[in-house]
Coordinates of C-alpha atoms and ligand atoms in Angstrom, one line a residue:
X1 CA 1.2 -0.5 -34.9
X2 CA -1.2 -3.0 -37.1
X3 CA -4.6 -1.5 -36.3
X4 CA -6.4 -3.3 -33.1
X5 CA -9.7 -3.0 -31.6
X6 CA -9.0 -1.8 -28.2
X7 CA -9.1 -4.6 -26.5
X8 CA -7.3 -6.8 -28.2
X9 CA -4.0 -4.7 -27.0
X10 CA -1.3 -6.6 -25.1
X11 CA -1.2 -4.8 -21.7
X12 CA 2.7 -6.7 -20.0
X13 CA 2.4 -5.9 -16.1
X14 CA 5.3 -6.2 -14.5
X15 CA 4.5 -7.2 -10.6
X16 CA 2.0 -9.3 -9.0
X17 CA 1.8 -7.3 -5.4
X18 CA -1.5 -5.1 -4.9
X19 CA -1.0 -2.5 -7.3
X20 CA 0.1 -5.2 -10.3
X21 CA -2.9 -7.4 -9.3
X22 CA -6.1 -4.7 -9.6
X23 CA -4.5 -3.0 -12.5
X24 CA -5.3 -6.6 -14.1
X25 CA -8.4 -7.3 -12.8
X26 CA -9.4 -3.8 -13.7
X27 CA -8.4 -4.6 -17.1
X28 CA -9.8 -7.3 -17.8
X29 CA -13.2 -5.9 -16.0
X30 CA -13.0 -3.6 -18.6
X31 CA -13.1 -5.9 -21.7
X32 CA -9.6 -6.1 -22.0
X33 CA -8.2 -9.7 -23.9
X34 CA -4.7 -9.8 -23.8
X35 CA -3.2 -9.1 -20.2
X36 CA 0.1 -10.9 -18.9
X37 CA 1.4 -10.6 -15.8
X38 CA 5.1 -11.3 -14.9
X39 CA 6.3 -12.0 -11.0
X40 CA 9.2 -12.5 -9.9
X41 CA 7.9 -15.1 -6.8
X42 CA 6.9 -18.2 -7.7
X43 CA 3.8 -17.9 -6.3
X44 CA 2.1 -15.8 -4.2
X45 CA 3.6 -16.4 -0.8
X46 CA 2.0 -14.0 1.5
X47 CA 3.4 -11.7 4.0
X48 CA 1.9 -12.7 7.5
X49 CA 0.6 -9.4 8.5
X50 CA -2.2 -7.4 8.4
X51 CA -3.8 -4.6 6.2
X52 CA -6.2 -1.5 6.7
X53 CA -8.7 -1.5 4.4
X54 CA -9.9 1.9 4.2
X55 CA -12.7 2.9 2.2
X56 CA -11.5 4.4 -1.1
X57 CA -9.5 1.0 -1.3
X58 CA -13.0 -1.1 -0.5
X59 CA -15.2 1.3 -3.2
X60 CA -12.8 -0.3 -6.1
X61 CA -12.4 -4.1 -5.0
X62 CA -16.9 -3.9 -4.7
X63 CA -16.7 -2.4 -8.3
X64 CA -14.0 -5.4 -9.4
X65 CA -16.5 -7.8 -7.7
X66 CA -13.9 -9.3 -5.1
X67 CA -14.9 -7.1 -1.8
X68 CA -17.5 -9.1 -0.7
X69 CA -14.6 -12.3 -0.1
X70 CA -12.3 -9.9 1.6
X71 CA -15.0 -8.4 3.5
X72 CA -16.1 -11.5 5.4
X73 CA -13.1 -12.2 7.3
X74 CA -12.5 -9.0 7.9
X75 CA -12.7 -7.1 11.1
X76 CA -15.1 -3.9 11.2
X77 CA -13.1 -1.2 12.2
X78 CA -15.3 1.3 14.8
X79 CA -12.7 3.0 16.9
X80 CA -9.0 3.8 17.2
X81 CA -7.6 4.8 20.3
X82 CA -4.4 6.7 20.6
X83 CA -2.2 5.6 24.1
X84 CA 1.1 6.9 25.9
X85 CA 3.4 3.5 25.2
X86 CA 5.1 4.1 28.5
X87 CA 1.9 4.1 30.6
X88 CA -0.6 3.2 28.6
X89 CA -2.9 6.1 29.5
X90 CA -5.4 6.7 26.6
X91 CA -4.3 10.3 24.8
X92 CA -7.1 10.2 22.5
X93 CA -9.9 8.9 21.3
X94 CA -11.6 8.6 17.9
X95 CA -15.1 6.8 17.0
X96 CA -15.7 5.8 13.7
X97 CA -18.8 4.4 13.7
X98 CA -19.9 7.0 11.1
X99 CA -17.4 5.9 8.4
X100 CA -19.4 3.0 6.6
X101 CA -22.8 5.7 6.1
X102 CA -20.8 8.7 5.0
X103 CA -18.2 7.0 3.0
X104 CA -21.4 3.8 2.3
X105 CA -17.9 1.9 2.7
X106 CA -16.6 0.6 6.0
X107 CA -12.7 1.1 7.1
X108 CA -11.8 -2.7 7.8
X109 CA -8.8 -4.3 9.0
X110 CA -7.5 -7.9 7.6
X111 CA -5.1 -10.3 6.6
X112 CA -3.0 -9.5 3.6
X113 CA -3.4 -12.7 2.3
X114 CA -7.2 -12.4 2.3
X115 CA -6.6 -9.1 0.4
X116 CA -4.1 -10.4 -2.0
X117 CA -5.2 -13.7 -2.2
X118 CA -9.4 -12.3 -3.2
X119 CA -7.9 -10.1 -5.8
X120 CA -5.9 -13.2 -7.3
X121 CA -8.8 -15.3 -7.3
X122 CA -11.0 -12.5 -9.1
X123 CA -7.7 -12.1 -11.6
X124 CA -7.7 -16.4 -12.2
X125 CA -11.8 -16.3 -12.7
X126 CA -10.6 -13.9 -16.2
X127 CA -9.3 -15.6 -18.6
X128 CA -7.7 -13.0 -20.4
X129 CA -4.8 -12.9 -17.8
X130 CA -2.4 -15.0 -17.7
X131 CA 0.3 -15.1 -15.1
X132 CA 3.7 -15.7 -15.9
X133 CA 5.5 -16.9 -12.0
X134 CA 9.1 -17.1 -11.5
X135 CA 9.8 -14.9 -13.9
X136 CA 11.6 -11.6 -13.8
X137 CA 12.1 -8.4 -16.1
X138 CA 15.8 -7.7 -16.4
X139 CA 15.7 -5.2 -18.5
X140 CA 13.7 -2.6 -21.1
X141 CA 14.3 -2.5 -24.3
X142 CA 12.3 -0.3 -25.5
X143 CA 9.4 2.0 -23.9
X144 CA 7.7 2.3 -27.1
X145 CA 6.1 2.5 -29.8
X146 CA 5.8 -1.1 -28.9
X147 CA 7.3 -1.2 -25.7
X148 CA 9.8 -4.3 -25.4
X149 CA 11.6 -6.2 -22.4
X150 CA 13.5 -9.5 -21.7
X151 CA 12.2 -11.6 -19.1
X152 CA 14.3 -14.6 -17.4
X153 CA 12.0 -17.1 -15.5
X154 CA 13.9 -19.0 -13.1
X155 CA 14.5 -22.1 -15.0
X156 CA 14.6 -21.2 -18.3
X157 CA 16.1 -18.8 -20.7
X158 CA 15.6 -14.9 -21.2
X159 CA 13.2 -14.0 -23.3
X160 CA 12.1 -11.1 -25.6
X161 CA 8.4 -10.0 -24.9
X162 CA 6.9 -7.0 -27.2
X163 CA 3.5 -5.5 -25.7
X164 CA 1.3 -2.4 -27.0
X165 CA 1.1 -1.4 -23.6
X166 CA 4.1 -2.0 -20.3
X167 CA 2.5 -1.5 -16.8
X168 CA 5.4 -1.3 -14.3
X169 CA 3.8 -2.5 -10.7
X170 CA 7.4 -3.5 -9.4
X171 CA 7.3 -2.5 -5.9
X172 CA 9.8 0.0 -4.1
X173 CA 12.9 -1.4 -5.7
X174 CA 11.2 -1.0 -8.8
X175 CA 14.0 -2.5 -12.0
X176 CA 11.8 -0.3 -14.1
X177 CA 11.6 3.2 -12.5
X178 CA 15.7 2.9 -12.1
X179 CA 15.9 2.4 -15.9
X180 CA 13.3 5.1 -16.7
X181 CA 15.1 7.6 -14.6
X182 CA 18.3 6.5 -16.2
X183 CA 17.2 7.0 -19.5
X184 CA 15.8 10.5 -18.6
X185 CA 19.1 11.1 -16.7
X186 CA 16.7 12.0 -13.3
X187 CA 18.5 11.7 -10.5
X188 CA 15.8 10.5 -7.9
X189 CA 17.2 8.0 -5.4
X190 CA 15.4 5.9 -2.9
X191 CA 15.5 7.6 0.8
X192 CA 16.5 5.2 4.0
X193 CA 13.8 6.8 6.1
X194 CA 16.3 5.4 9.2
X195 CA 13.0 3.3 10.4
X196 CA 12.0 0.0 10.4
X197 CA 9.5 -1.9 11.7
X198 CA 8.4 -5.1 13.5
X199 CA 5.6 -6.9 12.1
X200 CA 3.6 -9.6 14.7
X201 CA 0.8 -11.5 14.4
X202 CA -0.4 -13.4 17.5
X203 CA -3.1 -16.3 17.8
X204 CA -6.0 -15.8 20.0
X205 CA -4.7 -19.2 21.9
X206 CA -1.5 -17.4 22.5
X207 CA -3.3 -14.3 24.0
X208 CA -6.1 -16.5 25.9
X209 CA -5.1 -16.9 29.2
X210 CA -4.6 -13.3 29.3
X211 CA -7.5 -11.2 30.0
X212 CA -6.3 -7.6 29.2
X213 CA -4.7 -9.0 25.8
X214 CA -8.2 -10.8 24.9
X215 CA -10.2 -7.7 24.9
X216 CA -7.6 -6.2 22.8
X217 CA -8.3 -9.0 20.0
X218 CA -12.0 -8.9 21.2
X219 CA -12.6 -4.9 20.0
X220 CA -13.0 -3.4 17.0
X221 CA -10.3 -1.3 17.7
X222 CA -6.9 0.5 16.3
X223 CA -4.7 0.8 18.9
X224 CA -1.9 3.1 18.5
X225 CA 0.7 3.0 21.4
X226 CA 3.1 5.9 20.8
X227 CA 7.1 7.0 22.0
X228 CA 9.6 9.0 21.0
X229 CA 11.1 8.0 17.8
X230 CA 8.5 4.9 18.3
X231 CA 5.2 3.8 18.4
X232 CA 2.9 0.0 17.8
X233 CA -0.5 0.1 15.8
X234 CA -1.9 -3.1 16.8
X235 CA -5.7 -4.7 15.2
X236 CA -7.5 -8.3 15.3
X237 CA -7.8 -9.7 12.1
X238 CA -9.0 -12.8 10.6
X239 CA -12.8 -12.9 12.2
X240 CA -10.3 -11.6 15.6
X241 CA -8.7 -15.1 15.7
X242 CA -5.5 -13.4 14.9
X243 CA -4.2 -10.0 16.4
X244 CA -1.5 -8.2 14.4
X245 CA 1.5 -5.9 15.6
X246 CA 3.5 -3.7 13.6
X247 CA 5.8 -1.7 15.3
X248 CA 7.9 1.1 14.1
X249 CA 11.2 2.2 15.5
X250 CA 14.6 3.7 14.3
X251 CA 16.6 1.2 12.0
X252 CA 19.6 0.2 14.3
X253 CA 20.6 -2.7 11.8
X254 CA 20.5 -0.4 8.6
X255 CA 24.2 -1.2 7.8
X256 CA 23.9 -4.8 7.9
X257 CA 20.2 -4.8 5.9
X258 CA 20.3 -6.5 2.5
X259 CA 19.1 -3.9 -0.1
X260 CA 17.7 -7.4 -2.0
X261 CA 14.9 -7.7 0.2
X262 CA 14.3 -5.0 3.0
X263 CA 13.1 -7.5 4.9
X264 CA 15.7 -9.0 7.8
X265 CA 15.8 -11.6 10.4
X266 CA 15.3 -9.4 13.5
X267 CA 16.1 -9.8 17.3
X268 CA 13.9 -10.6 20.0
X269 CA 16.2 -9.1 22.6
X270 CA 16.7 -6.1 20.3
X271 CA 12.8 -5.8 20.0
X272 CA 12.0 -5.9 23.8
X273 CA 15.0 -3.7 24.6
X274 CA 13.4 -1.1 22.0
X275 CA 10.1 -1.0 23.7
X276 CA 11.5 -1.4 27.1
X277 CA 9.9 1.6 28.7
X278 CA 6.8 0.7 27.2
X279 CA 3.7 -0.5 29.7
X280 CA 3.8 -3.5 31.0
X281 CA 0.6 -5.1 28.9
X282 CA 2.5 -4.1 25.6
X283 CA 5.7 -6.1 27.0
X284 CA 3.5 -9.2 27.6
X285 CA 2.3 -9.5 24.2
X286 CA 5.5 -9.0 22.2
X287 CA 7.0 -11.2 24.5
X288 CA 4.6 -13.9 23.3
X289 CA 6.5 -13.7 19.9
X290 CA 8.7 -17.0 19.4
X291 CA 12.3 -16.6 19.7
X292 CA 13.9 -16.2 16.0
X293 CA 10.2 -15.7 14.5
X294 CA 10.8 -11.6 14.5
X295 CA 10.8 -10.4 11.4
X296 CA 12.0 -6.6 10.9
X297 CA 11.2 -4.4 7.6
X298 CA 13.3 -2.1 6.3
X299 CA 11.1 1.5 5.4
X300 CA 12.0 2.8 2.3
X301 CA 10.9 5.5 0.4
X302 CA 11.4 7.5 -3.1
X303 CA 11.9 10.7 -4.0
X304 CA 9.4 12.5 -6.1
X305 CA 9.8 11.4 -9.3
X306 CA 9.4 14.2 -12.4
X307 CA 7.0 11.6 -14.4
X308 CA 5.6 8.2 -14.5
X309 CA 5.2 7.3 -17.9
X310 CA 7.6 7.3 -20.7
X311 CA 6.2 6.2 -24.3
X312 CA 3.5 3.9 -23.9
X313 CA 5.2 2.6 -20.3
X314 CA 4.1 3.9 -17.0
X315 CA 5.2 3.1 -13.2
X316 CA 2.3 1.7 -10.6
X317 CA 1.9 1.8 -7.2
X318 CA 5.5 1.8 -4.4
X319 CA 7.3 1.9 -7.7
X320 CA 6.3 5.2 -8.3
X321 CA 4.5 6.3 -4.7
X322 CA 5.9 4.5 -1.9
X323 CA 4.5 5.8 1.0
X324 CA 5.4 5.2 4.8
X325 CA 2.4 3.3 6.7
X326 CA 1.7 5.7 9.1
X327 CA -1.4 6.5 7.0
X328 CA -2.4 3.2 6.1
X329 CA -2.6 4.2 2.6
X330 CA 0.1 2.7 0.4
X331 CA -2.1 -0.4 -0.9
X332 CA -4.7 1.5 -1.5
X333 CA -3.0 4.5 -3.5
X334 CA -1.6 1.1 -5.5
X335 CA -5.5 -0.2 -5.7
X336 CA -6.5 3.2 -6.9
X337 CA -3.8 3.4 -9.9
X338 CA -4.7 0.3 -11.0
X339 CA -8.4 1.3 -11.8
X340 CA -8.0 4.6 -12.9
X341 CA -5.3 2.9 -15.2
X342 CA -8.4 0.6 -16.7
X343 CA -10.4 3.6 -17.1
X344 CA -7.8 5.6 -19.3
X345 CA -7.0 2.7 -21.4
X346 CA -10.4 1.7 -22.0
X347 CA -11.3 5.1 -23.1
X348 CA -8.7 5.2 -25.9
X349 CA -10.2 8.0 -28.3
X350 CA -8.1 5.1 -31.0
X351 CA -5.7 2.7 -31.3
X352 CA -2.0 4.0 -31.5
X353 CA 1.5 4.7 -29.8
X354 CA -0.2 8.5 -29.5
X355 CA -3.1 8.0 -28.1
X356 CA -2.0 5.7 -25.7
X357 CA 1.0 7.5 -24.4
X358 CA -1.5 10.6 -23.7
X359 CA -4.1 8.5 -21.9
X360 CA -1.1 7.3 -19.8
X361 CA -0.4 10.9 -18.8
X362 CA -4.1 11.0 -18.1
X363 CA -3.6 8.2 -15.7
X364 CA -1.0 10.1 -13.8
X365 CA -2.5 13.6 -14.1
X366 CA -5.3 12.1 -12.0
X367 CA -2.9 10.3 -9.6
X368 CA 0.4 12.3 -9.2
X369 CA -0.8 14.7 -7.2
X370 CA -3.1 12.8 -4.8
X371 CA -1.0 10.0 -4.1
X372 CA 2.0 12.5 -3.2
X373 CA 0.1 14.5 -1.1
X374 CA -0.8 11.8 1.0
X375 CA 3.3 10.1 1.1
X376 CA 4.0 13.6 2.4
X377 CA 1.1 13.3 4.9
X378 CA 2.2 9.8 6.2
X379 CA 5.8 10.7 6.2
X380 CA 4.7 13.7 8.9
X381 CA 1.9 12.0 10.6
X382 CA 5.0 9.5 11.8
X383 CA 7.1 12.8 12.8
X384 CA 4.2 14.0 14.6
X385 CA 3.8 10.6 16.5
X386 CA 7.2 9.8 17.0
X387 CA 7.9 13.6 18.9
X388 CA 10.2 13.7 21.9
X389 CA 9.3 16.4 24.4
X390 CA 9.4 20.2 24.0
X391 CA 7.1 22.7 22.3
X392 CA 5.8 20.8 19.4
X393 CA 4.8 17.6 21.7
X394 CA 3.3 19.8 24.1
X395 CA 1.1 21.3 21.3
X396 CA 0.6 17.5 19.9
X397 CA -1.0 16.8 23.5
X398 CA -2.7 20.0 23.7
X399 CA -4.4 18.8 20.8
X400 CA -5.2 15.1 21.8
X401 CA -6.5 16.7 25.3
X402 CA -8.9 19.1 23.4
X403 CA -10.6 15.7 21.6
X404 CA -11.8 14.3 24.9
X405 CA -14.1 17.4 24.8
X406 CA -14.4 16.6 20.9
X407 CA -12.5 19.4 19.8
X408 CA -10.4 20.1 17.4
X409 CA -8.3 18.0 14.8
X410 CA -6.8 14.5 15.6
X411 CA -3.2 14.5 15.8
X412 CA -3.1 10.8 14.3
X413 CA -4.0 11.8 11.1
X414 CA -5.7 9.0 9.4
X415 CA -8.1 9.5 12.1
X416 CA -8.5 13.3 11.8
X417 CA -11.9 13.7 9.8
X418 CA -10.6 16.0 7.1
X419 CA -8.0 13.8 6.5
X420 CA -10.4 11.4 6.4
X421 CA -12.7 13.1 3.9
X422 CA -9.8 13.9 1.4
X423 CA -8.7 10.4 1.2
X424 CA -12.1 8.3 1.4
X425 CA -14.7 10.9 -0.3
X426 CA -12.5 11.5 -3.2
X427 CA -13.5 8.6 -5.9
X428 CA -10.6 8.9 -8.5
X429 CA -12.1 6.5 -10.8
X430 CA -15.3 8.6 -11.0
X431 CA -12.7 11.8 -11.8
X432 CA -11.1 10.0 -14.5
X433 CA -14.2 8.4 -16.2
X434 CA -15.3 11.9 -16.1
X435 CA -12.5 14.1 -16.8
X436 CA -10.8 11.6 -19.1
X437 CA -12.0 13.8 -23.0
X438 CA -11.0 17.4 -21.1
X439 CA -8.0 15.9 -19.8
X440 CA -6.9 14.1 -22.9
X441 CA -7.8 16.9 -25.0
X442 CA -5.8 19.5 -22.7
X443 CA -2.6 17.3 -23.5
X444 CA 0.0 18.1 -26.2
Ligands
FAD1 C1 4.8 -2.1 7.8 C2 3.9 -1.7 6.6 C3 2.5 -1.6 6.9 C4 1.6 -1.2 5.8 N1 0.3 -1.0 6.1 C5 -0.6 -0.7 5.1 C6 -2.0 -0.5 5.4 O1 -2.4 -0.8 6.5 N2 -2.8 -0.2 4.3 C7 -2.3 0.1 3.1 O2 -3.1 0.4 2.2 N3 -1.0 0.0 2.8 C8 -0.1 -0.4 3.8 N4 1.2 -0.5 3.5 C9 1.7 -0.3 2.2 C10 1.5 -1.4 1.2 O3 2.0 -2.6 1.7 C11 2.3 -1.1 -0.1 O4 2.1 0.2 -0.5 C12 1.7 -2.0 -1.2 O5 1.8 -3.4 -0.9 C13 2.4 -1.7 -2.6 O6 1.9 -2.6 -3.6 P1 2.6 -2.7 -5.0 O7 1.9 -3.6 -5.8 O8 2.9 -1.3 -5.6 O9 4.1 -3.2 -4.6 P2 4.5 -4.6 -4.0 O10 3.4 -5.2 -3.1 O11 5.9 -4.5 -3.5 O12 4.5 -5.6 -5.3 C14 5.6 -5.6 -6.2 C15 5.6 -6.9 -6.9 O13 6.6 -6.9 -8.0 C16 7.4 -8.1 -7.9 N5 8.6 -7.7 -8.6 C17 9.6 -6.9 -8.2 N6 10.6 -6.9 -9.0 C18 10.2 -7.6 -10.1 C19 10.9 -7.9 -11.4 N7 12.1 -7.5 -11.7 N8 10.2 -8.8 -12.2 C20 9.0 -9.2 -11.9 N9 8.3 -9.0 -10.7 C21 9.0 -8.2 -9.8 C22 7.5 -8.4 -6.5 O14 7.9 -9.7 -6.2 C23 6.1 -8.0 -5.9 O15 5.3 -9.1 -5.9 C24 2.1 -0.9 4.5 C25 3.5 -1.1 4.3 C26 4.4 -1.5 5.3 C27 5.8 -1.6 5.0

């Protein structure tokens, strides 16, 4: 490698989603010159639904400068409330007033596109990004010394790129993890979690002449409507002009799904027949839904894989962590690779294949461990939801009975405070800016 300042390596990220998106801006924060960023899409086209934006994810986006956009069209999040879907009695009851002054970050709820859409417009005010669109990475050639890969944009031919440094943010179906793994003959596949899930965003015109549906996009609320093998988590985004629905439910059309996109035209008959025995409130407002305007998401996950970097190459985000939503985390786990990424790089000890394949293992020292911790917690927070009766619900209800006397922990577990104070009071940026020399050093 011809010696280089620091910043003046070529960082190649693969993926423009959430975790591809802060892992530039973080970059380029950090002094970084030469960052390209390859997606697939040709542009951005956001997903209509909505986000949580807990606190460790706000902490970073304030440090990268692009919070403060995000923040003001987002809706305050000061309660949750946990309800029987059937009869829409109230099980539990959190307030979370307290978040913003112990975490000095608020838990939010928005629009994805205000998320992704801030971040892009912090990544276009660098110039030392540039973003390659309609362009794909077919293959790897090499994951170092100087990692190498061919690219085909849409309408043109493939091409070679050769980078210092290949950043893998490729989402669940990740092209890269599948060719790591096969390299290193793992044998980790992707897991069909056998749920899937509605996602449902209604105006507050639509919900208007309604009055029990207005105060729902009125609060500052998470309401979580739970069944067996089901449940909705429904919040008012966009200054609560909008209120988003995403359901989860067992995958009846896995069979037919395309494995290109997860993503599949779902039925409105097959939606309301899902939720059938669900109150009659809930009924009303996914019946305000348009005929052929329901979308259904496959939920896919990954299992644990044995590393995330090979050479100077390392996975970001779903396409090393993907993590079921029942925690609201899996942005955010993507948000915090992304910096702690910048941090490692940026504290290169010097410039060479070496050095930067052991601040790589750095990066996922500080994050392996974390981010599958909390995939395991989601993954059980929906089994703990989703519980049909006997023993185990009974105990569940025990438990959301004992917090109307403000006992005990929160069954919901993103709610539960010691959930809540692993996930939002641990700053991984902080660790790694201050861990990075023992860490490094403590590495082969
Ligand atoms: C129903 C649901 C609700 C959720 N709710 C929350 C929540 O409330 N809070 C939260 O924090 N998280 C939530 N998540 C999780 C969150 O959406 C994901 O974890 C997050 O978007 C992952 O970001 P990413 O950048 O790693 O991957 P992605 O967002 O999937 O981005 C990957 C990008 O790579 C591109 N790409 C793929 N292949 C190639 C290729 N070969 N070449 C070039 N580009 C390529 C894709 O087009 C895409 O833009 C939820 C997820 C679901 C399914």
């Amino acid at each position: 490698m011809a010696p280089k300042d620091i910043l003046d390596l070529d960082v190649a990220i693969i993926g423009a989603g959430m975790g591809g998106l802060t892992t530039a801006l973080a970059l380029a924060k950090k002094g970084f010159r030469n960052i390209n960023v390859y997606e697939t899409a040709s542009n951005l086209g956001f997903v209509g639904a909505g986000i949580q934006l807990a606190p460790n994810m706000a902490r970073i986006l304030d440090t990268l400068g692009v919070w403060a956009d995000i923040e003001k069209e987002a809706v305050d999040l000061l309660e949750t409330s946990i309800r029987q879907g059937s009869t829409d009695e109230e099980l539990g009851h959190v307030d979370l007033h307290s978040i913003r002054s112990k975490y000095k970050y608020p838990h939010m709820v928005g629009h994805r596109a205000s998320l992704a859409g801030s971040i892009y417009e912090g990544c276009k005010r660098e110039k030392a990004i540039v973003f390659h669109f309609a362009t794909s990475i077919v293959e790897v050639e090499s994951y170092g010394p100087q990692p190498a890969f061919t690219v085909k944009p849409r309408n043109g031919e493939p091409k070679k790129i050769h980078c210092d440094v290949l950043l893998a943010a490729d989402g669940v179906k990740s092209a890269v993890r599948d060719q790591m793994l096969r390299l290193k003959n793992v044998d980790a596949k992707i897991i069909d979690t056998g749920q899937a899930a509605y996602r449902i965003m209604l105006t507050r015109e639509e919900m208007a002449n309604d009055p029990e549906l207005l105060k729902l996009v009125d609060s500052n609320a998470v309401t979580r409507w739970i069944g067996e093998k089901r449940h909705i988590i429904a919040y008012p985004v966009s200054s609560g002009q909008i209120y988003n629905l995403s359901t989860v439910q067992p995958d009846l059309n896995f069979a037919s799904a395309p494995s290109a996109t997860y993503t599949t035209k779902g039925s409105k008959p097959q939606m309301m027949k899902t939720f059938d025995d669900f109150c009659p409130m809930v009924k009303r407002m996914l019946d305000l839904v348009p005929d052929g305007e329901v979308c259904e998401w496959k939920l896919r996950v990954h299992e644990r894989l044995p590393f995330w970097v090979v050479d100077q190459t390392a996975l970001v985000g779903d396409a090393c962590h993907p993590t079921l939503p029942h925690l609201a985390q899996g942005a955010a786990q993507a948000i915090e690779d992304g910096a702690v990424l910048a941090v490692v790089l940026s504290k290169l000890p010097e410039v060479s294949p070496e050095a930067i394949n052991k601040s790589l293992r750095v990066y996922e020292q500080v994050r392996k461990e974390r981010a599958y911790t909390l995939v395991d917690l989601a993954a059980a927070n929906g089994r703990g939801l989703h519980l049909g009766d006997g023993a185990a619900k009974a105990e569940r209800d025990r438990q959301f009975a004992a917090l109307k006397s403000g006992k005990g922990p929160v069954p919901d577990k993103w709610a539960d405070a010691d959930v809540q104070a692993m996930i939002y009071g641990q700053d991984v940026v902080k660790i790694a800016q201050d861990d990075f020399e023992s860490m490094y050093a403590a590495l082969e």
